[in-house]
mmCIF file of C-alpha atoms in Angstrom:
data_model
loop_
_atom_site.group_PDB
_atom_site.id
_atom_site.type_symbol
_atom_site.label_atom_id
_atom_site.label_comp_id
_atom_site.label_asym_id
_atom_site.label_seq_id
_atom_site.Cartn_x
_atom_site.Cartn_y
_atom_site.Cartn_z
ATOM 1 C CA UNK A 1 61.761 31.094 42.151
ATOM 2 C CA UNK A 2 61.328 34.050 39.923
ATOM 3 C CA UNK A 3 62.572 34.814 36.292
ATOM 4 C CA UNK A 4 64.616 37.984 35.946
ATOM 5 C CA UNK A 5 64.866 39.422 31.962
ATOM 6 C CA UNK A 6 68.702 39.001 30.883
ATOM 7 C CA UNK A 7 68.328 42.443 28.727
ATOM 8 C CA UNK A 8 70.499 42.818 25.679
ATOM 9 C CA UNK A 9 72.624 45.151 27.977
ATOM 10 C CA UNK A 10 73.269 42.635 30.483
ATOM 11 C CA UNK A 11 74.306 39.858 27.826
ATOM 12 C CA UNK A 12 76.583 42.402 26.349
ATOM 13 C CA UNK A 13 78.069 43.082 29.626
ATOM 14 C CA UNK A 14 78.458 39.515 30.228
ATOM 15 C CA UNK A 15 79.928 39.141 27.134
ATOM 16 C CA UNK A 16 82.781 41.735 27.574
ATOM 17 C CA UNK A 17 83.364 39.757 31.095
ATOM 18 C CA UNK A 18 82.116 42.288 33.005
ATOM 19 C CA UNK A 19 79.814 41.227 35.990
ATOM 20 C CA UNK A 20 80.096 43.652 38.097
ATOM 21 C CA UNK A 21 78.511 45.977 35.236
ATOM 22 C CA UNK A 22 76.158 42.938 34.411
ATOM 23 C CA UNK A 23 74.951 42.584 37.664
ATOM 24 C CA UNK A 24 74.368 46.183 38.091
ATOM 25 C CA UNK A 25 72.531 46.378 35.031
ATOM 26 C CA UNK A 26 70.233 43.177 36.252
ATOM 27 C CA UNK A 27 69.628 44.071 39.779
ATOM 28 C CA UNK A 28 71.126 40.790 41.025
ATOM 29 C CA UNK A 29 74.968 39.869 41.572
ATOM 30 C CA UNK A 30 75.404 37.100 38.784
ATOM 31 C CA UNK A 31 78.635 35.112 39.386
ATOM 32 C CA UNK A 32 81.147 33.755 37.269
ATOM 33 C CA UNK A 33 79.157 31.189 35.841
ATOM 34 C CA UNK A 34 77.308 33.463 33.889
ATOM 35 C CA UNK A 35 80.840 34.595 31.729
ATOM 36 C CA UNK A 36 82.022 30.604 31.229
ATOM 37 C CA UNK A 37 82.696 29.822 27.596
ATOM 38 C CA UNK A 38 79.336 28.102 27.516
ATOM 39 C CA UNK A 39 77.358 31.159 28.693
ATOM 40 C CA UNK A 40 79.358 33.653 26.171
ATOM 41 C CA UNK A 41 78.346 31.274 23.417
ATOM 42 C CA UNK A 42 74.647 31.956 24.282
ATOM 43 C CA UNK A 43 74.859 35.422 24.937
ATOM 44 C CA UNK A 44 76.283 36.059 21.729
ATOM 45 C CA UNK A 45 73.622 33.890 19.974
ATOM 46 C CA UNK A 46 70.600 35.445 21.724
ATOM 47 C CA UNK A 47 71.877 38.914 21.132
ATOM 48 C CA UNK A 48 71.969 38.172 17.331
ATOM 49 C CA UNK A 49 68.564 36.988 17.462
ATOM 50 C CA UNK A 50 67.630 40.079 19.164
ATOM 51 C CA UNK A 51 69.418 42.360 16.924
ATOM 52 C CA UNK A 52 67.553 40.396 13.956
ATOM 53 C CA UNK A 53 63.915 40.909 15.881
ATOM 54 C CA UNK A 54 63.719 42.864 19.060
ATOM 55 C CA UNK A 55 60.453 41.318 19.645
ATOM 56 C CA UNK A 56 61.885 37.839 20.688
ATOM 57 C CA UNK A 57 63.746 39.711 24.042
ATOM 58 C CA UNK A 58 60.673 39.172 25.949
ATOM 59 C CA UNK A 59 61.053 35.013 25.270
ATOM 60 C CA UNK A 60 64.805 34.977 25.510
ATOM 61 C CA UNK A 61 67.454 34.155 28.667
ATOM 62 C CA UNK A 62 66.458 34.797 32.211
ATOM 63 C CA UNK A 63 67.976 34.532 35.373
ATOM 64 C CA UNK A 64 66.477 32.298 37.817
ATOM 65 C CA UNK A 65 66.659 34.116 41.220
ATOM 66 C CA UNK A 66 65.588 32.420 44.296
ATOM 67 C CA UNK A 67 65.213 33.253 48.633
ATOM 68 C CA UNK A 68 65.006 36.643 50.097
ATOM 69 C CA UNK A 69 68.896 37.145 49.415
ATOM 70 C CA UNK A 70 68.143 36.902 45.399
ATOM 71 C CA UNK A 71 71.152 34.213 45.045
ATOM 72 C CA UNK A 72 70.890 33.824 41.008
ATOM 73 C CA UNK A 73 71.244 29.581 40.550
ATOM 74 C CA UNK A 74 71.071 29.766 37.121
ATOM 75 C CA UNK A 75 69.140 31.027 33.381
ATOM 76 C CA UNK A 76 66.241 29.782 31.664
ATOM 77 C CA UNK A 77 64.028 30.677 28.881
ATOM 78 C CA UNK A 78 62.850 30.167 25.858
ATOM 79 C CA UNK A 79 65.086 29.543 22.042
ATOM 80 C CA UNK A 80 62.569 32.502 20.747
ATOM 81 C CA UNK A 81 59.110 33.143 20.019
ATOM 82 C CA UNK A 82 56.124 30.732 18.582
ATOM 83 C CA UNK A 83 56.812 29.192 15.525
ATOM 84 C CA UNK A 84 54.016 28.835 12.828
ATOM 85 C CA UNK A 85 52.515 25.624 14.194
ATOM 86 C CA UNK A 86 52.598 27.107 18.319
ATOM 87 C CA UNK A 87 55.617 25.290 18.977
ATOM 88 C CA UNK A 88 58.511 26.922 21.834
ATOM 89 C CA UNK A 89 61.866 25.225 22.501
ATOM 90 C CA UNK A 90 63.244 25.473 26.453
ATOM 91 C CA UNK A 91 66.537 25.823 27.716
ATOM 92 C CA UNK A 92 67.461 26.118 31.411
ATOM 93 C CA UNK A 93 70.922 25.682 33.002
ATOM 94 C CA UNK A 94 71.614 25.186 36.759
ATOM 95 C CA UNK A 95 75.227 26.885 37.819
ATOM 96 C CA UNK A 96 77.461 24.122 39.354
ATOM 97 C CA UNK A 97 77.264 24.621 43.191
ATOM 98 C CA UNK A 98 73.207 24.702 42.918
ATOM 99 C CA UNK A 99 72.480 21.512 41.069
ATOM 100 C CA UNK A 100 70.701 18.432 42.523
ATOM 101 C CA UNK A 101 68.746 20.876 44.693
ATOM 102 C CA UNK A 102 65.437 20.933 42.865
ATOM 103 C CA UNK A 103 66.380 24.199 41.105
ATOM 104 C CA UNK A 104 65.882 22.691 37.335
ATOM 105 C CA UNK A 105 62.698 21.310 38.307
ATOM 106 C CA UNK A 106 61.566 24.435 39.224
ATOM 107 C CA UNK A 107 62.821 26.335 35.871
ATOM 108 C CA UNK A 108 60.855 24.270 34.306
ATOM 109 C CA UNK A 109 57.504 24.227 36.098
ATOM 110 C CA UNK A 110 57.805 27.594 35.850
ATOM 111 C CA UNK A 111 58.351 27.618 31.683
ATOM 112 C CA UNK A 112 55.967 25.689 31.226
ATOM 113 C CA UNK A 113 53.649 27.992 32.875
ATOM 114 C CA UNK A 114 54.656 30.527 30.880
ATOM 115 C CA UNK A 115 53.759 28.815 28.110
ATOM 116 C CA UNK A 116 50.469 27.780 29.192
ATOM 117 C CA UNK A 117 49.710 31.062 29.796
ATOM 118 C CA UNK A 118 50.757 32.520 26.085
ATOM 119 C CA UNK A 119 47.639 31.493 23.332
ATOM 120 C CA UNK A 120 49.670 31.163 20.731
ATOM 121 C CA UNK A 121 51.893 28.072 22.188
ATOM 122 C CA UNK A 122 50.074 24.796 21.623
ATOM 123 C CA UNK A 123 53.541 22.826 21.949
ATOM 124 C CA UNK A 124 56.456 23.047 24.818
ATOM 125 C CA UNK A 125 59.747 21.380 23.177
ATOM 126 C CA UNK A 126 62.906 19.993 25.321
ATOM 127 C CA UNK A 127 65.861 18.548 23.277
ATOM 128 C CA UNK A 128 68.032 16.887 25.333
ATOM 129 C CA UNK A 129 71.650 14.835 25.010
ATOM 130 C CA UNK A 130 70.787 11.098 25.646
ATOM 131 C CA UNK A 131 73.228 11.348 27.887
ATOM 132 C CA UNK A 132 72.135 14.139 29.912
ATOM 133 C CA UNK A 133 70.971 11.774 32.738
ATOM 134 C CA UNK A 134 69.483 14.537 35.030
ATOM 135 C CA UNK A 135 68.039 16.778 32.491
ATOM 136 C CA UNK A 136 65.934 13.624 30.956
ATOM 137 C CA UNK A 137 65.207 12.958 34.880
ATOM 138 C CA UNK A 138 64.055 16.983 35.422
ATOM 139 C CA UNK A 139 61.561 16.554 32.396
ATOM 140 C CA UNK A 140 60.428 12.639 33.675
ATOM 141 C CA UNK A 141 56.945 12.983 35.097
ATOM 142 C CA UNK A 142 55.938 16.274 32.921
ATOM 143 C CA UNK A 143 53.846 14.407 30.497
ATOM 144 C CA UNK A 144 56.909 14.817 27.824
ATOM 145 C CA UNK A 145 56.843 11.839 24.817
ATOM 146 C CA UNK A 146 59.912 11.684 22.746
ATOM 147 C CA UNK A 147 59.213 12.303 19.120
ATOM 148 C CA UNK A 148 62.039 12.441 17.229
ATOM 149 C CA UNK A 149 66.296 13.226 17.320
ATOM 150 C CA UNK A 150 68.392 15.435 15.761
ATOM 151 C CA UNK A 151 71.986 16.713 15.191
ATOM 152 C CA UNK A 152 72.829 19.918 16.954
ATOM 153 C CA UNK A 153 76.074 21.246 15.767
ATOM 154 C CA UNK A 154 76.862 23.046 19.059
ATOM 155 C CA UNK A 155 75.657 19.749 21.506
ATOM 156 C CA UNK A 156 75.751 17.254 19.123
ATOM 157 C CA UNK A 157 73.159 14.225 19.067
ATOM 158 C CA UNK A 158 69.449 15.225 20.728
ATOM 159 C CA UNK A 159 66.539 13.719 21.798
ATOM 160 C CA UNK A 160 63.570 15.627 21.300
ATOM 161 C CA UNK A 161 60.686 15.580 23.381
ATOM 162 C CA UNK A 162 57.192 17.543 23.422
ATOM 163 C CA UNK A 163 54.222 18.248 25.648
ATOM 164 C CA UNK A 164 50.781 20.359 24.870
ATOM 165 C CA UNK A 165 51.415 23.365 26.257
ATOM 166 C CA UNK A 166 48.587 23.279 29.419
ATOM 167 C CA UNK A 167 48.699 19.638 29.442
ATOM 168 C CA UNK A 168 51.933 19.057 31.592
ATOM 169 C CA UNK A 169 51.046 17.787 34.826
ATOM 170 C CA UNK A 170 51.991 20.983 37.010
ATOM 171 C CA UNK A 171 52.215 20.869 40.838
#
């Protein structure tokens, strides 16, 4: 698996429905899933953040392109930068016809390598819907303690769980 940027020109192409133009943009054919209310939501929200700081691209939405043919299963990233204590959130989302394949799982191997990687993390976050069975299966085994809930306006009640970043057991 490899992580593709989303750049603000993609997400505004995506926004405006357009994925032919997205997918030229990207270098990848993206497919509808990437235009779903859902994904429009997010685009709009990580453009704003980008608009606000331009620095924060670099931990935004990627796509998560796998096999010689490139097929795009899905996005993943970050919710933005560091905060003031080390700490990154994750997101990843597997398109329909490529989940329970092992895609997730790799999304987030490969995030939390990033983080590793990036001194200023000390903390990997997931927040998760209690009843997001597979999601708190794709983080089971990753050295993740739940610390805490919250209320989300957009998803509603969350679990939140956190790691040291370098300290998740990493295959």
């Amino acid at each position: 698996m490899r992580f593709v940027e989303l750049s603000g020109e993609v997400m505004s192409a995506l926004l405006d429905g357009d994925l032919p133009e997205a997918g030229r943009k990207a270098g990848v054919a993206l497919t509808e899933y990437f235009v779903n209310d859902r994904a429009r939501w997010l685009w709009r929200f990580r453009l704003g953040q980008i608009a606000a700081d331009p620095d924060h691209a670099r931990w935004m939405a990627r796509q998560a392109v796998v096999g010689d043919e490139g097929f795009v299963v899905g996005h993943a990233g970050f919710h933005g930068p560091p905060d003031e204590v080390g700490m990154v959130e994750i997101g990843y989302s597997v398109a329909p016809e490529f989940r329970r394949q092992g895609y997730a799982r790799a999304m987030l191997i490969e995030l939390l390598r990033r983080a590793a990687a990036e001194p200023a993390v000390t903390t990997v976050r997931a927040t998760i819907s209690p009843d997001n069975v597979a999601s708190l299966a794709t983080i089971s085994g990753f050295g993740f303690v739940e610390v805490g809930e919250q209320w989300d306006d957009e998803d509603g009640l969350e679990l939140i769980f956190e790691v040291p970043a370098g300290r998740s057991p990493l295959p």
